[in-house]
C-alpha cells in the first residue's frame, strides 16, 4: 500500500501493486490481442494441442507504424552494382531489397503497391535442464523493409513474438514410431497454416492489399508476403517436408551433399508432386 504523501509526490495513479498490475494489463497490445486455438486428430478428439498466436497482419502493422523505425524502412527494391557496366555478374547483394526476390514480386503487384517481405523464425527452446523437462516453441516475425542492422538489435523491438506452438507430444498408445513422427509433422504444418492464414489472404497479388499507416504518417497499400524462414537444420527439414540428412534447398540426396556440383532447387511444385507420388 502506498502512503498518501508518497503517492502524491510520485504522481502515481494506483494505490497498491494489484491496481498497478491492473493498469498494466489494460495497456493495448502493440501487436494485437492473443488468441488460442485447439487442435486435435480425428481419431483422438479428446487429445487437444493448444497454440497461442496473434494476427500476423496486426504484427506487420505494428512494425510498419512504429515511429522509431519510420526513418529507416525501405519501400522499394533496388539493384546495386560494383561498377557502371551494370552486369548481373557484378551485382552486390546486401539487404533484402537488393535481392532478386523483391524485384520479382514487385513486378507482380499493382502499380503503386508496396511489398512487405515477412521474415519468420522458429526455434524450439529447452527451458529446464535438470527437472520438469519444460520447453517452448516460439514463432517470431520481422520485416525485410527494416535494415538487418536494426533487425538484430533487441533494443529496436524490430522483431516481435507472433505465436507459441504446442510442445505436447501425441500419445504413444496404438501408434508406431513412424506414425508418431508423422503426427508431429502434421501438427506443426497445421498450426502454421492457421497462424498464417490472414497473411496468405492479404499477400495475394490479385487482391487489394491492406492500407497501412507508417510511423511518418504516410498511408501505403501494402502486400505482406512471406519471404524468408529462419531456422536451424532440423526445422528446415520440417518446414520444407525434407527427409533428415538431405538438403532442404536442393534435390541433392544424402550421399551427394559432398559433391562440388549443384543440384536443381527444390520448389513447391516439385515437393507437392513428391507428396502425391508417396501417397
mmCIF file of C-alpha atoms in Angstrom:
data_model
loop_
_atom_site.group_PDB
_atom_site.id
_atom_site.type_symbol
_atom_site.label_atom_id
_atom_site.label_comp_id
_atom_site.label_asym_id
_atom_site.label_seq_id
_atom_site.Cartn_x
_atom_site.Cartn_y
_atom_site.Cartn_z
ATOM 1 C CA UNK A 1 0.000 0.000 0.000
ATOM 2 C CA UNK A 2 1.347 3.412 -0.963
ATOM 3 C CA UNK A 3 1.449 6.141 1.651
ATOM 4 C CA UNK A 4 -0.704 9.082 0.566
ATOM 5 C CA UNK A 5 2.209 11.537 0.727
ATOM 6 C CA UNK A 6 4.451 9.217 -1.296
ATOM 7 C CA UNK A 7 1.683 8.725 -3.855
ATOM 8 C CA UNK A 8 1.161 12.475 -4.178
ATOM 9 C CA UNK A 9 4.884 13.189 -4.512
ATOM 10 C CA UNK A 10 5.426 10.495 -7.155
ATOM 11 C CA UNK A 11 2.269 11.418 -9.032
ATOM 12 C CA UNK A 12 1.155 7.801 -9.451
ATOM 13 C CA UNK A 13 -2.464 6.840 -10.138
ATOM 14 C CA UNK A 14 -2.503 3.487 -8.333
ATOM 15 C CA UNK A 15 -2.729 2.613 -4.644
ATOM 16 C CA UNK A 16 -1.098 -0.811 -4.496
ATOM 17 C CA UNK A 17 0.587 -3.496 -6.585
ATOM 18 C CA UNK A 18 -2.737 -5.039 -7.615
ATOM 19 C CA UNK A 19 -4.110 -1.796 -9.061
ATOM 20 C CA UNK A 20 -0.744 -1.135 -10.747
ATOM 21 C CA UNK A 21 -0.801 -4.551 -12.454
ATOM 22 C CA UNK A 22 -4.416 -3.950 -13.466
ATOM 23 C CA UNK A 23 -3.436 -0.733 -15.223
ATOM 24 C CA UNK A 24 -0.566 -2.514 -16.970
ATOM 25 C CA UNK A 25 -2.953 -5.213 -18.196
ATOM 26 C CA UNK A 26 -5.208 -2.527 -19.690
ATOM 27 C CA UNK A 27 -2.431 -1.164 -21.917
ATOM 28 C CA UNK A 28 -3.320 -2.124 -25.533
ATOM 29 C CA UNK A 29 -1.139 -4.850 -27.023
ATOM 30 C CA UNK A 30 1.312 -3.433 -29.552
ATOM 31 C CA UNK A 31 0.773 -6.317 -31.967
ATOM 32 C CA UNK A 32 -2.860 -7.124 -31.269
ATOM 33 C CA UNK A 33 -4.526 -9.478 -28.772
ATOM 34 C CA UNK A 34 -3.524 -13.076 -28.190
ATOM 35 C CA UNK A 35 -5.776 -15.875 -29.418
ATOM 36 C CA UNK A 36 -5.974 -19.556 -28.507
ATOM 37 C CA UNK A 37 -6.658 -22.388 -30.938
ATOM 38 C CA UNK A 38 -7.247 -26.028 -30.043
ATOM 39 C CA UNK A 39 -6.148 -28.734 -32.469
ATOM 40 C CA UNK A 40 -6.836 -32.465 -32.380
ATOM 41 C CA UNK A 41 -6.684 -35.520 -34.621
ATOM 42 C CA UNK A 42 -9.934 -37.025 -35.914
ATOM 43 C CA UNK A 43 -9.315 -40.412 -34.322
ATOM 44 C CA UNK A 44 -8.438 -38.796 -30.970
ATOM 45 C CA UNK A 45 -10.722 -35.784 -30.480
ATOM 46 C CA UNK A 46 -10.097 -35.715 -26.744
ATOM 47 C CA UNK A 47 -6.347 -35.201 -27.159
ATOM 48 C CA UNK A 48 -6.000 -31.441 -27.644
ATOM 49 C CA UNK A 49 -2.988 -29.350 -28.612
ATOM 50 C CA UNK A 50 -3.011 -25.623 -27.880
ATOM 51 C CA UNK A 51 -1.408 -22.870 -29.925
ATOM 52 C CA UNK A 52 -1.278 -19.247 -28.816
ATOM 53 C CA UNK A 53 -0.961 -16.712 -31.588
ATOM 54 C CA UNK A 54 -1.578 -13.199 -32.817
ATOM 55 C CA UNK A 55 -2.874 -11.965 -36.139
ATOM 56 C CA UNK A 56 0.253 -11.612 -38.332
ATOM 57 C CA UNK A 57 -1.323 -8.598 -40.069
ATOM 58 C CA UNK A 58 -1.534 -6.768 -36.739
ATOM 59 C CA UNK A 59 2.123 -7.611 -36.103
ATOM 60 C CA UNK A 60 3.106 -6.253 -39.530
ATOM 61 C CA UNK A 61 1.076 -3.087 -38.900
ATOM 62 C CA UNK A 62 2.828 -2.585 -35.560
ATOM 63 C CA UNK A 63 6.274 -2.713 -37.151
ATOM 64 C CA UNK A 64 5.168 -0.675 -40.169
ATOM 65 C CA UNK A 65 3.730 2.074 -37.981
ATOM 66 C CA UNK A 66 6.499 2.224 -35.374
ATOM 67 C CA UNK A 67 7.734 5.867 -35.312
ATOM 68 C CA UNK A 68 11.170 4.695 -34.135
ATOM 69 C CA UNK A 69 11.605 2.723 -37.388
ATOM 70 C CA UNK A 70 9.905 5.171 -39.769
ATOM 71 C CA UNK A 71 13.121 6.816 -40.932
ATOM 72 C CA UNK A 72 14.834 3.506 -41.697
ATOM 73 C CA UNK A 73 12.160 1.494 -43.534
ATOM 74 C CA UNK A 74 12.772 0.832 -47.234
ATOM 75 C CA UNK A 75 9.717 0.712 -49.507
ATOM 76 C CA UNK A 76 11.056 -0.282 -52.930
ATOM 77 C CA UNK A 77 13.648 -2.690 -54.361
ATOM 78 C CA UNK A 78 16.998 -1.661 -55.786
ATOM 79 C CA UNK A 79 19.841 -3.200 -57.751
ATOM 80 C CA UNK A 80 23.405 -2.406 -56.702
ATOM 81 C CA UNK A 81 26.439 -2.994 -58.920
ATOM 82 C CA UNK A 82 30.182 -2.913 -58.418
ATOM 83 C CA UNK A 83 30.708 -0.659 -61.433
ATOM 84 C CA UNK A 84 28.869 1.349 -64.074
ATOM 85 C CA UNK A 85 28.543 -1.602 -66.500
ATOM 86 C CA UNK A 86 25.507 -2.902 -64.590
ATOM 87 C CA UNK A 87 26.127 -6.559 -65.425
ATOM 88 C CA UNK A 88 24.345 -9.262 -63.435
ATOM 89 C CA UNK A 89 27.698 -10.816 -62.508
ATOM 90 C CA UNK A 90 28.679 -7.533 -60.858
ATOM 91 C CA UNK A 91 25.624 -7.214 -58.635
ATOM 92 C CA UNK A 92 26.014 -6.574 -54.913
ATOM 93 C CA UNK A 93 23.622 -8.277 -52.503
ATOM 94 C CA UNK A 94 23.495 -6.819 -49.019
ATOM 95 C CA UNK A 95 19.940 -6.128 -47.825
ATOM 96 C CA UNK A 96 16.732 -7.900 -48.806
ATOM 97 C CA UNK A 97 15.662 -5.069 -51.114
ATOM 98 C CA UNK A 98 18.827 -5.601 -53.202
ATOM 99 C CA UNK A 99 17.928 -9.222 -53.953
ATOM 100 C CA UNK A 100 16.136 -10.750 -56.914
ATOM 101 C CA UNK A 101 13.109 -11.884 -54.889
ATOM 102 C CA UNK A 102 11.854 -8.403 -54.076
ATOM 103 C CA UNK A 103 12.295 -7.233 -57.675
ATOM 104 C CA UNK A 104 10.422 -10.281 -58.990
ATOM 105 C CA UNK A 105 7.477 -9.977 -56.590
ATOM 106 C CA UNK A 106 7.231 -6.209 -57.029
ATOM 107 C CA UNK A 107 6.589 -6.779 -60.729
ATOM 108 C CA UNK A 108 3.510 -8.891 -59.888
ATOM 109 C CA UNK A 109 1.907 -6.247 -57.666
ATOM 110 C CA UNK A 110 -0.438 -3.480 -58.854
ATOM 111 C CA UNK A 111 1.065 -0.112 -59.727
ATOM 112 C CA UNK A 112 1.793 1.952 -56.627
ATOM 113 C CA UNK A 113 1.707 -1.036 -54.266
ATOM 114 C CA UNK A 114 4.380 -1.631 -51.629
ATOM 115 C CA UNK A 115 5.781 -5.016 -50.671
ATOM 116 C CA UNK A 116 6.277 -6.003 -47.033
ATOM 117 C CA UNK A 117 8.562 -9.087 -47.108
ATOM 118 C CA UNK A 118 7.778 -11.039 -43.954
ATOM 119 C CA UNK A 119 10.578 -12.915 -42.201
ATOM 120 C CA UNK A 120 9.595 -15.735 -39.845
ATOM 121 C CA UNK A 121 11.812 -17.585 -37.402
ATOM 122 C CA UNK A 122 11.182 -20.542 -35.111
ATOM 123 C CA UNK A 123 13.408 -22.110 -32.507
ATOM 124 C CA UNK A 124 12.191 -24.789 -30.134
ATOM 125 C CA UNK A 125 13.899 -23.974 -26.840
ATOM 126 C CA UNK A 126 14.550 -26.148 -23.807
ATOM 127 C CA UNK A 127 13.701 -24.112 -20.696
ATOM 128 C CA UNK A 128 14.815 -26.554 -17.989
ATOM 129 C CA UNK A 129 17.731 -28.973 -17.900
ATOM 130 C CA UNK A 130 17.563 -30.836 -14.591
ATOM 131 C CA UNK A 131 13.850 -31.151 -13.806
ATOM 132 C CA UNK A 132 10.467 -30.638 -15.383
ATOM 133 C CA UNK A 133 11.587 -31.058 -18.997
ATOM 134 C CA UNK A 134 9.905 -27.771 -19.914
ATOM 135 C CA UNK A 135 10.259 -26.291 -23.392
ATOM 136 C CA UNK A 136 8.757 -23.534 -25.542
ATOM 137 C CA UNK A 137 8.249 -23.242 -29.297
ATOM 138 C CA UNK A 138 8.086 -19.524 -30.185
ATOM 139 C CA UNK A 139 7.467 -18.052 -33.638
ATOM 140 C CA UNK A 140 8.983 -14.634 -34.359
ATOM 141 C CA UNK A 141 8.156 -12.125 -37.090
ATOM 142 C CA UNK A 142 10.034 -9.199 -38.606
ATOM 143 C CA UNK A 143 10.110 -7.343 -41.941
ATOM 144 C CA UNK A 144 12.649 -7.207 -44.743
ATOM 145 C CA UNK A 145 11.908 -3.484 -45.081
ATOM 146 C CA UNK A 146 13.877 -2.983 -41.868
ATOM 147 C CA UNK A 147 17.681 -2.906 -42.308
ATOM 148 C CA UNK A 148 19.366 -6.025 -40.952
ATOM 149 C CA UNK A 149 21.486 -3.931 -38.591
ATOM 150 C CA UNK A 150 18.292 -2.894 -36.789
ATOM 151 C CA UNK A 151 16.533 -6.268 -37.035
ATOM 152 C CA UNK A 152 19.210 -7.981 -34.972
ATOM 153 C CA UNK A 153 19.203 -5.398 -32.158
ATOM 154 C CA UNK A 154 16.800 -6.318 -29.326
ATOM 155 C CA UNK A 155 16.511 -2.682 -28.254
ATOM 156 C CA UNK A 156 14.871 -1.631 -31.524
ATOM 157 C CA UNK A 157 11.923 -4.029 -30.990
ATOM 158 C CA UNK A 158 12.087 -4.797 -34.715
ATOM 159 C CA UNK A 159 11.320 -8.478 -34.115
ATOM 160 C CA UNK A 160 8.033 -9.430 -32.445
ATOM 161 C CA UNK A 161 6.667 -12.607 -30.895
ATOM 162 C CA UNK A 162 3.927 -13.959 -33.146
ATOM 163 C CA UNK A 163 2.969 -17.316 -31.644
ATOM 164 C CA UNK A 164 3.729 -20.218 -29.340
ATOM 165 C CA UNK A 165 3.356 -23.622 -30.968
ATOM 166 C CA UNK A 166 2.333 -26.664 -28.974
ATOM 167 C CA UNK A 167 5.191 -28.625 -27.426
ATOM 168 C CA UNK A 168 2.956 -31.510 -26.336
ATOM 169 C CA UNK A 169 3.593 -34.870 -27.983
ATOM 170 C CA UNK A 170 0.794 -37.114 -29.276
ATOM 171 C CA UNK A 171 0.024 -40.111 -27.083
ATOM 172 C CA UNK A 172 2.104 -43.176 -27.949
ATOM 173 C CA UNK A 173 -0.658 -45.719 -27.381
ATOM 174 C CA UNK A 174 -1.522 -47.556 -30.592
ATOM 175 C CA UNK A 175 0.997 -45.640 -32.716
ATOM 176 C CA UNK A 176 4.279 -46.733 -34.249
ATOM 177 C CA UNK A 177 7.374 -44.513 -34.130
ATOM 178 C CA UNK A 178 6.797 -43.529 -37.750
ATOM 179 C CA UNK A 179 3.181 -42.586 -37.063
ATOM 180 C CA UNK A 180 4.275 -40.530 -34.056
ATOM 181 C CA UNK A 181 6.711 -38.576 -36.221
ATOM 182 C CA UNK A 182 4.092 -38.002 -38.900
ATOM 183 C CA UNK A 183 1.643 -36.638 -36.337
ATOM 184 C CA UNK A 184 4.212 -34.198 -35.001
ATOM 185 C CA UNK A 185 4.915 -33.035 -38.557
ATOM 186 C CA UNK A 186 1.197 -32.675 -39.295
ATOM 187 C CA UNK A 187 0.663 -30.745 -36.080
ATOM 188 C CA UNK A 188 3.400 -28.262 -36.982
ATOM 189 C CA UNK A 189 2.143 -27.630 -40.519
ATOM 190 C CA UNK A 190 -1.474 -27.383 -39.417
ATOM 191 C CA UNK A 191 -0.531 -24.876 -36.718
ATOM 192 C CA UNK A 192 1.475 -22.700 -39.106
ATOM 193 C CA UNK A 193 -1.337 -22.854 -41.670
ATOM 194 C CA UNK A 194 -3.800 -21.471 -39.112
ATOM 195 C CA UNK A 195 -1.426 -18.770 -37.871
ATOM 196 C CA UNK A 196 -0.515 -17.548 -41.366
ATOM 197 C CA UNK A 197 -3.977 -17.723 -42.959
ATOM 198 C CA UNK A 198 -4.536 -13.913 -42.686
ATOM 199 C CA UNK A 199 -1.125 -13.362 -44.265
ATOM 200 C CA UNK A 200 -1.957 -15.598 -47.231
ATOM 201 C CA UNK A 201 -5.128 -13.631 -47.958
ATOM 202 C CA UNK A 202 -3.519 -10.206 -47.573
ATOM 203 C CA UNK A 203 -0.482 -11.048 -49.699
ATOM 204 C CA UNK A 204 -2.450 -12.276 -52.719
ATOM 205 C CA UNK A 205 -1.277 -10.080 -55.646
ATOM 206 C CA UNK A 206 -4.768 -10.343 -57.161
ATOM 207 C CA UNK A 207 -6.284 -8.865 -54.007
ATOM 208 C CA UNK A 208 -6.488 -5.304 -52.769
ATOM 209 C CA UNK A 209 -3.711 -5.483 -50.205
ATOM 210 C CA UNK A 210 -4.007 -3.578 -46.933
ATOM 211 C CA UNK A 211 -3.777 0.145 -46.277
ATOM 212 C CA UNK A 212 -1.157 0.760 -43.609
ATOM 213 C CA UNK A 213 -0.138 3.967 -41.881
ATOM 214 C CA UNK A 214 3.605 4.341 -41.447
ATOM 215 C CA UNK A 215 5.339 5.885 -38.477
ATOM 216 C CA UNK A 216 5.779 9.043 -40.566
ATOM 217 C CA UNK A 217 2.034 9.333 -41.213
ATOM 218 C CA UNK A 218 2.140 8.213 -44.866
ATOM 219 C CA UNK A 219 -0.532 5.745 -45.993
ATOM 220 C CA UNK A 220 0.508 2.982 -48.388
ATOM 221 C CA UNK A 221 -1.225 -0.011 -49.927
ATOM 222 C CA UNK A 222 0.856 -2.878 -48.614
ATOM 223 C CA UNK A 223 1.074 -6.522 -49.655
ATOM 224 C CA UNK A 224 2.653 -8.606 -46.852
ATOM 225 C CA UNK A 225 4.279 -11.715 -48.352
ATOM 226 C CA UNK A 226 6.203 -14.481 -46.607
ATOM 227 C CA UNK A 227 9.723 -14.078 -47.979
ATOM 228 C CA UNK A 228 12.131 -15.829 -45.620
ATOM 229 C CA UNK A 229 12.033 -18.523 -42.953
ATOM 230 C CA UNK A 230 14.925 -18.642 -40.495
ATOM 231 C CA UNK A 231 15.516 -21.982 -38.758
ATOM 232 C CA UNK A 232 18.205 -24.471 -37.831
ATOM 233 C CA UNK A 233 18.749 -27.581 -39.948
ATOM 234 C CA UNK A 234 16.197 -29.917 -38.270
ATOM 235 C CA UNK A 235 13.494 -27.264 -38.554
ATOM 236 C CA UNK A 236 14.468 -26.516 -42.159
ATOM 237 C CA UNK A 237 13.765 -30.159 -42.947
ATOM 238 C CA UNK A 238 10.457 -29.927 -41.089
ATOM 239 C CA UNK A 239 9.344 -26.755 -42.883
ATOM 240 C CA UNK A 240 10.324 -27.965 -46.355
ATOM 241 C CA UNK A 241 8.984 -31.536 -45.906
ATOM 242 C CA UNK A 242 12.501 -32.852 -46.423
ATOM 243 C CA UNK A 243 13.969 -36.107 -45.152
ATOM 244 C CA UNK A 244 16.548 -35.526 -42.432
ATOM 245 C CA UNK A 245 20.057 -35.912 -43.847
ATOM 246 C CA UNK A 246 19.235 -34.466 -47.271
ATOM 247 C CA UNK A 247 19.404 -30.866 -48.464
ATOM 248 C CA UNK A 248 16.312 -28.744 -47.683
ATOM 249 C CA UNK A 249 17.148 -26.331 -50.513
ATOM 250 C CA UNK A 250 18.079 -28.537 -53.463
ATOM 251 C CA UNK A 251 17.345 -32.049 -54.704
ATOM 252 C CA UNK A 252 20.685 -33.494 -53.591
ATOM 253 C CA UNK A 253 20.468 -36.828 -51.800
ATOM 254 C CA UNK A 254 22.260 -37.637 -48.556
ATOM 255 C CA UNK A 255 25.248 -39.222 -50.340
ATOM 256 C CA UNK A 256 25.545 -36.294 -52.773
ATOM 257 C CA UNK A 257 25.993 -33.439 -50.305
ATOM 258 C CA UNK A 258 29.796 -33.535 -50.606
ATOM 259 C CA UNK A 259 29.788 -33.157 -54.399
ATOM 260 C CA UNK A 260 31.109 -29.862 -55.839
ATOM 261 C CA UNK A 261 28.303 -29.687 -58.401
ATOM 262 C CA UNK A 262 24.922 -28.151 -57.623
ATOM 263 C CA UNK A 263 21.558 -29.848 -57.958
ATOM 264 C CA UNK A 264 18.240 -28.430 -59.059
ATOM 265 C CA UNK A 265 16.482 -26.322 -56.453
ATOM 266 C CA UNK A 266 13.513 -27.699 -54.551
ATOM 267 C CA UNK A 267 10.292 -25.933 -55.484
ATOM 268 C CA UNK A 268 6.796 -26.043 -54.046
ATOM 269 C CA UNK A 269 5.544 -27.775 -57.186
ATOM 270 C CA UNK A 270 8.287 -30.420 -57.009
ATOM 271 C CA UNK A 271 7.616 -31.038 -53.304
ATOM 272 C CA UNK A 272 3.859 -31.374 -53.826
ATOM 273 C CA UNK A 273 4.476 -33.790 -56.685
ATOM 274 C CA UNK A 274 6.652 -35.988 -54.443
ATOM 275 C CA UNK A 275 3.976 -35.956 -51.727
ATOM 276 C CA UNK A 276 1.325 -37.042 -54.243
ATOM 277 C CA UNK A 277 3.594 -39.823 -55.535
ATOM 278 C CA UNK A 278 4.240 -41.049 -51.977
ATOM 279 C CA UNK A 279 0.518 -41.326 -51.306
#
